[in-house]
Structure formats: C-alpha cells, structure tokens
C-alpha positions as a printed NumPy array, in Angstrom:
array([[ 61.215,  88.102,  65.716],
       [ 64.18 ,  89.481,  67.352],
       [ 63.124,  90.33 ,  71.117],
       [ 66.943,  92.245,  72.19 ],
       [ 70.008,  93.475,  70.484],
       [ 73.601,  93.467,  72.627],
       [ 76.825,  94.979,  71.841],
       [ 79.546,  93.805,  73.369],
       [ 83.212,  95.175,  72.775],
       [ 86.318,  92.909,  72.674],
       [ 86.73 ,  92.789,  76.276],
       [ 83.536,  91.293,  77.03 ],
       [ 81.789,  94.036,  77.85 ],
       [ 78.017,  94.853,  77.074],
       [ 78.462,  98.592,  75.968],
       [ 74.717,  99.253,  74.832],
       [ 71.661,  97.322,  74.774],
       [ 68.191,  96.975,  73.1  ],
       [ 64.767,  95.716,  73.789],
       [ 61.819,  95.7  ,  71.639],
       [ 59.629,  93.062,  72.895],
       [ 59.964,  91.501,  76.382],
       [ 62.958,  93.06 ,  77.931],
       [ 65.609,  90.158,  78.461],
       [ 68.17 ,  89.662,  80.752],
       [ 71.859,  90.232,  80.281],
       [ 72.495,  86.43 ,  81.651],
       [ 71.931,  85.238,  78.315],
       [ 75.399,  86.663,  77.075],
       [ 76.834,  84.331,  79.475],
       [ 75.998,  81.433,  76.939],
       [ 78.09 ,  83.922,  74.436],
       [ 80.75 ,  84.348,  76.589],
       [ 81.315,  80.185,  77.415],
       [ 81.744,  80.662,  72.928],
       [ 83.376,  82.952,  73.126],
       [ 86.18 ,  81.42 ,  75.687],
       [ 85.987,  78.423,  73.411],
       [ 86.437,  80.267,  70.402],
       [ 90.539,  80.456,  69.58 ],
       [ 89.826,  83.844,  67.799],
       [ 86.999,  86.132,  67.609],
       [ 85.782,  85.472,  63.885],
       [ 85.56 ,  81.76 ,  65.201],
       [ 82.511,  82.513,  67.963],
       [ 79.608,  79.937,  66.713],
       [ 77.031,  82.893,  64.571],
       [ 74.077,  80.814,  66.141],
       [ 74.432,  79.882,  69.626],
       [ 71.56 ,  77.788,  70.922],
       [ 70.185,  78.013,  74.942],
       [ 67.493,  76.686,  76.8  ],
       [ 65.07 ,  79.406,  75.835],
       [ 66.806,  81.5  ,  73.584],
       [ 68.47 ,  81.847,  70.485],
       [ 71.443,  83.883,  70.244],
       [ 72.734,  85.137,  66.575],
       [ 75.834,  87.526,  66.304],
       [ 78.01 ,  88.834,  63.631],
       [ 82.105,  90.417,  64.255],
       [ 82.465,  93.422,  62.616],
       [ 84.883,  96.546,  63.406],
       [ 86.06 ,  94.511,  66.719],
       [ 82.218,  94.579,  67.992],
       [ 80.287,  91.85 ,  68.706],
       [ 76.26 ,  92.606,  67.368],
       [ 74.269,  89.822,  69.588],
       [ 70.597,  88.963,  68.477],
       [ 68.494,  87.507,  70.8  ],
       [ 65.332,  85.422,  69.452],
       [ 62.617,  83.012,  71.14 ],
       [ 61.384,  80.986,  68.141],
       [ 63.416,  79.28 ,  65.364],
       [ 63.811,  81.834,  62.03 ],
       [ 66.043,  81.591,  58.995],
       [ 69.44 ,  82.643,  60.962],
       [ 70.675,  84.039,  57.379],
       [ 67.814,  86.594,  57.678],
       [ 68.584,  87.566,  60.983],
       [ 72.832,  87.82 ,  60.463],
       [ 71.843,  89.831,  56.828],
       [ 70.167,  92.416,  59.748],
       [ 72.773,  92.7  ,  62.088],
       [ 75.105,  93.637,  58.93 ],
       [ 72.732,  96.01 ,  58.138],
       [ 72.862,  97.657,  61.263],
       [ 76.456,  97.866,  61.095],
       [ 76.25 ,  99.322,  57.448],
       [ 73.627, 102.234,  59.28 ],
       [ 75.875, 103.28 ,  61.655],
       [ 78.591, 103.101,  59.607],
       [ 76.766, 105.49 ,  57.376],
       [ 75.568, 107.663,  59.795],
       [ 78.85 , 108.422,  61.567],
       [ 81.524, 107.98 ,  58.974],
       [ 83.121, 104.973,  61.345],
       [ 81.345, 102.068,  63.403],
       [ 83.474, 101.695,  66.645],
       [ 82.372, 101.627,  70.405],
       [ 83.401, 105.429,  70.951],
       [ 81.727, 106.33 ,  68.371],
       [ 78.177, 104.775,  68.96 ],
       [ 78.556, 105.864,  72.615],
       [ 78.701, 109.301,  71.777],
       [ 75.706, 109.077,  69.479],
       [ 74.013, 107.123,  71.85 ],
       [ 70.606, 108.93 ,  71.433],
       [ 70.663, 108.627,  67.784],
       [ 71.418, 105.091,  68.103],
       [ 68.518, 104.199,  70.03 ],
       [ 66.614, 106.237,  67.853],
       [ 67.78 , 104.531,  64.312],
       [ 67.543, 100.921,  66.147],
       [ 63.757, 101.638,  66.99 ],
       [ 62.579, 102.865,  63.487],
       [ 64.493,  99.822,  62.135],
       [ 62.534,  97.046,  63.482],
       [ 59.273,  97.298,  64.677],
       [ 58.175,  95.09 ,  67.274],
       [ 60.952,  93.153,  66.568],
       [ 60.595,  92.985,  62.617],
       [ 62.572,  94.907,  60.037],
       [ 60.545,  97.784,  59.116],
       [ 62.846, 100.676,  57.887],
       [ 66.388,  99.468,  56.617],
       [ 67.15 , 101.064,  53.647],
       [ 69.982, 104.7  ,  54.735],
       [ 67.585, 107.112,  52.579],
       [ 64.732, 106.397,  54.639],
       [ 66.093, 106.414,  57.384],
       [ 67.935, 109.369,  56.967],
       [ 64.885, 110.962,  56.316],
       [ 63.002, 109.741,  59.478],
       [ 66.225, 110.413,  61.756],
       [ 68.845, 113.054,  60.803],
       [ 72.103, 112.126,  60.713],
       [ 74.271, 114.31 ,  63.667],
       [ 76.412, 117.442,  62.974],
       [ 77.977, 119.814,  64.934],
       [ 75.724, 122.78 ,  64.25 ],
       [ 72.495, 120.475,  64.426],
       [ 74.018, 119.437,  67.916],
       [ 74.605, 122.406,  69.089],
       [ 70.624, 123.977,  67.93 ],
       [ 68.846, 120.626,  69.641],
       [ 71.267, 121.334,  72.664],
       [ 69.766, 124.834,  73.014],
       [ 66.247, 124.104,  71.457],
       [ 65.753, 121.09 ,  72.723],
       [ 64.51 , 119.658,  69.76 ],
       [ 65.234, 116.051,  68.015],
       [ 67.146, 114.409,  65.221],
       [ 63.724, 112.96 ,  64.221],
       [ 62.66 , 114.654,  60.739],
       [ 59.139, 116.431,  60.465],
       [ 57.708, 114.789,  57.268],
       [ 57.415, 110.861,  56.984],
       [ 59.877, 109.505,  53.971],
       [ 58.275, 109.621,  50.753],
       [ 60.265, 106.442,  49.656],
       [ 59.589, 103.953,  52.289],
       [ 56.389, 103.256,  50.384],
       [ 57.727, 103.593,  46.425],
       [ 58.992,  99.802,  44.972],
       [ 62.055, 101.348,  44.97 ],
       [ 63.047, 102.002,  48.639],
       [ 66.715, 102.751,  47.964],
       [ 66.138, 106.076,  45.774],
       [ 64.297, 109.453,  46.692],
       [ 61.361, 110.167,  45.218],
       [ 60.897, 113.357,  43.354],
       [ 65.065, 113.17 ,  42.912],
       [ 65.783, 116.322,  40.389],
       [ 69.172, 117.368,  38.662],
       [ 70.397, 120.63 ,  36.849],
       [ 72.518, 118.338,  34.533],
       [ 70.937, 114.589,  33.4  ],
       [ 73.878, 112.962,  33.14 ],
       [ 75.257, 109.013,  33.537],
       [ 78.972, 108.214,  33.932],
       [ 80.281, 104.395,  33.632],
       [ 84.169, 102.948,  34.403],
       [ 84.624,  99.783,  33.404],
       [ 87.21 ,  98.186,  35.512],
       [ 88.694,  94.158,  33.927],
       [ 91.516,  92.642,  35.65 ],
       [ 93.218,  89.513,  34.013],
       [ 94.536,  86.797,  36.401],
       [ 96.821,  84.27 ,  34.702],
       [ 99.307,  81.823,  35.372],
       [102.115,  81.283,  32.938],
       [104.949,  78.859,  32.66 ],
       [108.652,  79.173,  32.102],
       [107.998,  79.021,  28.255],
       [105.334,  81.355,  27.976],
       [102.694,  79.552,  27.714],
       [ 99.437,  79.501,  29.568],
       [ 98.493,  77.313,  32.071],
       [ 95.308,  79.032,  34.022],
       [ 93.479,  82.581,  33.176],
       [ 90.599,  84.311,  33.742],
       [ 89.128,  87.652,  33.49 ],
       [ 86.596,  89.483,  36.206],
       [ 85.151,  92.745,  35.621],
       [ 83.001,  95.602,  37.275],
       [ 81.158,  98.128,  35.656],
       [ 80.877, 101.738,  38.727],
       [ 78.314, 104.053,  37.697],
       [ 77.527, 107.557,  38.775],
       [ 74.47 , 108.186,  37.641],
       [ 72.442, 111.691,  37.94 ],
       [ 69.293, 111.698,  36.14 ],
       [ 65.802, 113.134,  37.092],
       [ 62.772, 111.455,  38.048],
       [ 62.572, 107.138,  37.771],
       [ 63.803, 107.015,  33.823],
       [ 64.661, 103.687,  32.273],
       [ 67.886, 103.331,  30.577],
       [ 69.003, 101.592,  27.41 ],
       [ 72.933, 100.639,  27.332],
       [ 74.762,  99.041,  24.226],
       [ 78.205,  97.507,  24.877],
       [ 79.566,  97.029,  21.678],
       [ 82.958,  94.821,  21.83 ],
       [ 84.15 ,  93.75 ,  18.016],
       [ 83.043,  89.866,  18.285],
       [ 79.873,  90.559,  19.88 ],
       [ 77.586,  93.185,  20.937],
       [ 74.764,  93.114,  23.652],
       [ 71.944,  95.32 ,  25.077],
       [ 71.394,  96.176,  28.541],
       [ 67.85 ,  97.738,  29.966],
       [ 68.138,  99.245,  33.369],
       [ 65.806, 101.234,  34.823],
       [ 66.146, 103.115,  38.265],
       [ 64.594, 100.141,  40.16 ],
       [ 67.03 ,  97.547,  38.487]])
C-alpha cells in the first residue's frame, strides 16, 4: 500500500526517508513542493496530491511535513489516520516529535518505521507492542549497545500483538486492584442582560486510571437523583 515515507522540515528539506517496496525517487516531492508554494500557509498544503504515477498523502504536525507515497488508489483517510500514528510513536518514544529529535534517534526510527508496516501495510501500530519489539532509547541503554554492540530490538516477540486487545499487556499484574474515575462537566451558556437564558449546554469527560490484574470486566453504576444508568466495561471496551 504505501511504497515510501518522506519527512520534510519547514524549509523544504527532505530530512529522512523510507522505502518499503520499490525504492522511489525524491522527484516526486517536487509535485509537493509546487503545493506547497501554492499553499498561503502550511496547514493549507492539499493532504492528497495527485501525479502522473503516484499518489502523494501528507499530514502537518509539530512543523513536519509526513509525505506518503502510494501507486494505487486507497481510502486516503486510512492512509492520513497512519501518518498520525506515526507521529503519535515517535512522540511516545522520545517525549517530543521534532526534526532534532528524530535525527538523533535515527536508528530507532528506521527501526520502529519497519516493524510498523510490513511490505507497505500496517502491521504493528499499537506503542505496547511496539515497545516491546523495539526498546524505547535511554541514556544507560545507549551507552551498553554503544559498548556491546547490541540493539534496541527486544528478545521475546510481544505477547499482545496477537490478543483482541492489542492496546493492553497480557499477563498485566498489580499489588493493589484498584480503579480511579474524575468526572470532569463544563457548562457553556449564554445569558442576556436580564438573566435569562438564551443558549446552554453541558459536555463532560469521564479520566480513568485504572490498575487491575488480568482482563476483568467491570460493572459501573452512575447514580444521578432523576435517573440512574449502568455501564459494563471490560478491559477490551
């Protein structure tokens, strides 16, 4: 599906490149950059450029440009919902996602990128596999594969990638089972002159830290004095 990956910083510069199929020129970007002259601010580059043989699909994020390059027509949403992925990754991985940054982890990079896709399809996406496939750099692992020679690359395949629930560990214990839930409403409203109400409405979010052992379901009662309501969760929900 999606042959090459370019980065390209503000300036116009292709900073790091990737190839999992056919390896493919960098004279496609020039179709990017003819957008990209065109385009009266960054945000406004076209996400799906078309060219004679290629298709090019690219997200904005953290002042980088993430450039797909595909041969045959695909939904573009699933291709842009990748890219953001990618930047979520490294993001992850290195606490910020900016062009220092992924040039100084250039060898992790490369090696997150290839477990990601495989031959060009999304194979590995979710951060606790991966994680578990590549380790994420320190300073002291640095330093041992500097004098070992050794490899981010983890010794065990991740037990998760083939669970229905990719996001969570398996075999995840805890001293302590316990849940924790903030519920956060805020009230927007407009009000005239007399008091009275013109427009309102309420939005809320429910955060949860939640540190319980094994894949448990959960049953959780909101009880509010006009009406009450029961919530099943479980660990894959």
């Amino acid at each position: 599906m999606i042959h090459s990956l370019f980065l390209i910083n503000s300036s116009g510069d292709i900073f790091l490149e990737k190839h999992w199929k056919s390896v493919v020129s960098r004279s496609v970007c020039d179709y990017f950059f003819e957008a990209q002259e065109r385009a009266t601010e960054a945000e406004n580059v076209p996400p799906v450029i078309p060219t004679p043989h290629h298709y090019l699909l690219s997200v904005y994020r953290h002042k980088i440009f993430f450039v797909a390059v595909i041969q045959t027509e695909v939904p573009p949403l699933f291709v842009i919902e990748f890219l953001h992925r990618v930047v979520d990754t490294f993001q992850d991985y290195f606490g910020v996602c900016s062009e220092p940054v992924i040039k100084d982890n250039v060898v992790v990079v490369y090696e997150v990128l290839e477990e990601m896709l495989d031959n060009g399809f999304p194979l590995a996406t979710e951060s606790n596999i991966l994680k578990e496939l590549i380790k994420p750099p320190t300073i002291l692992r640095t330093v041992v594969n500097t004098i070992t020679g050794s490899t981010n690359v983890g010794d065990q395949l991740p037990t998760g990638q083939l669970s229905v629930v990719p996001w969570r560990r398996t075999g995840v214990k805890y001293t302590n089972n316990e849940a924790y839930f903030d519920v956060i409403e805020e009230i927007d409203a407009i009000i005239d002159k007399s008091g009275s109400t013109i427009t309102a409405e309420i939005q809320g979010v429910i955060d949860a830290c939640v540190k319980l052992t094994g894949m448990p379901d959960l049953t959780l009662s909101f009880m509010v004095k006009a009406w009450s309501t029961d919530l099943v969760l479980g660990m894959g929900n």
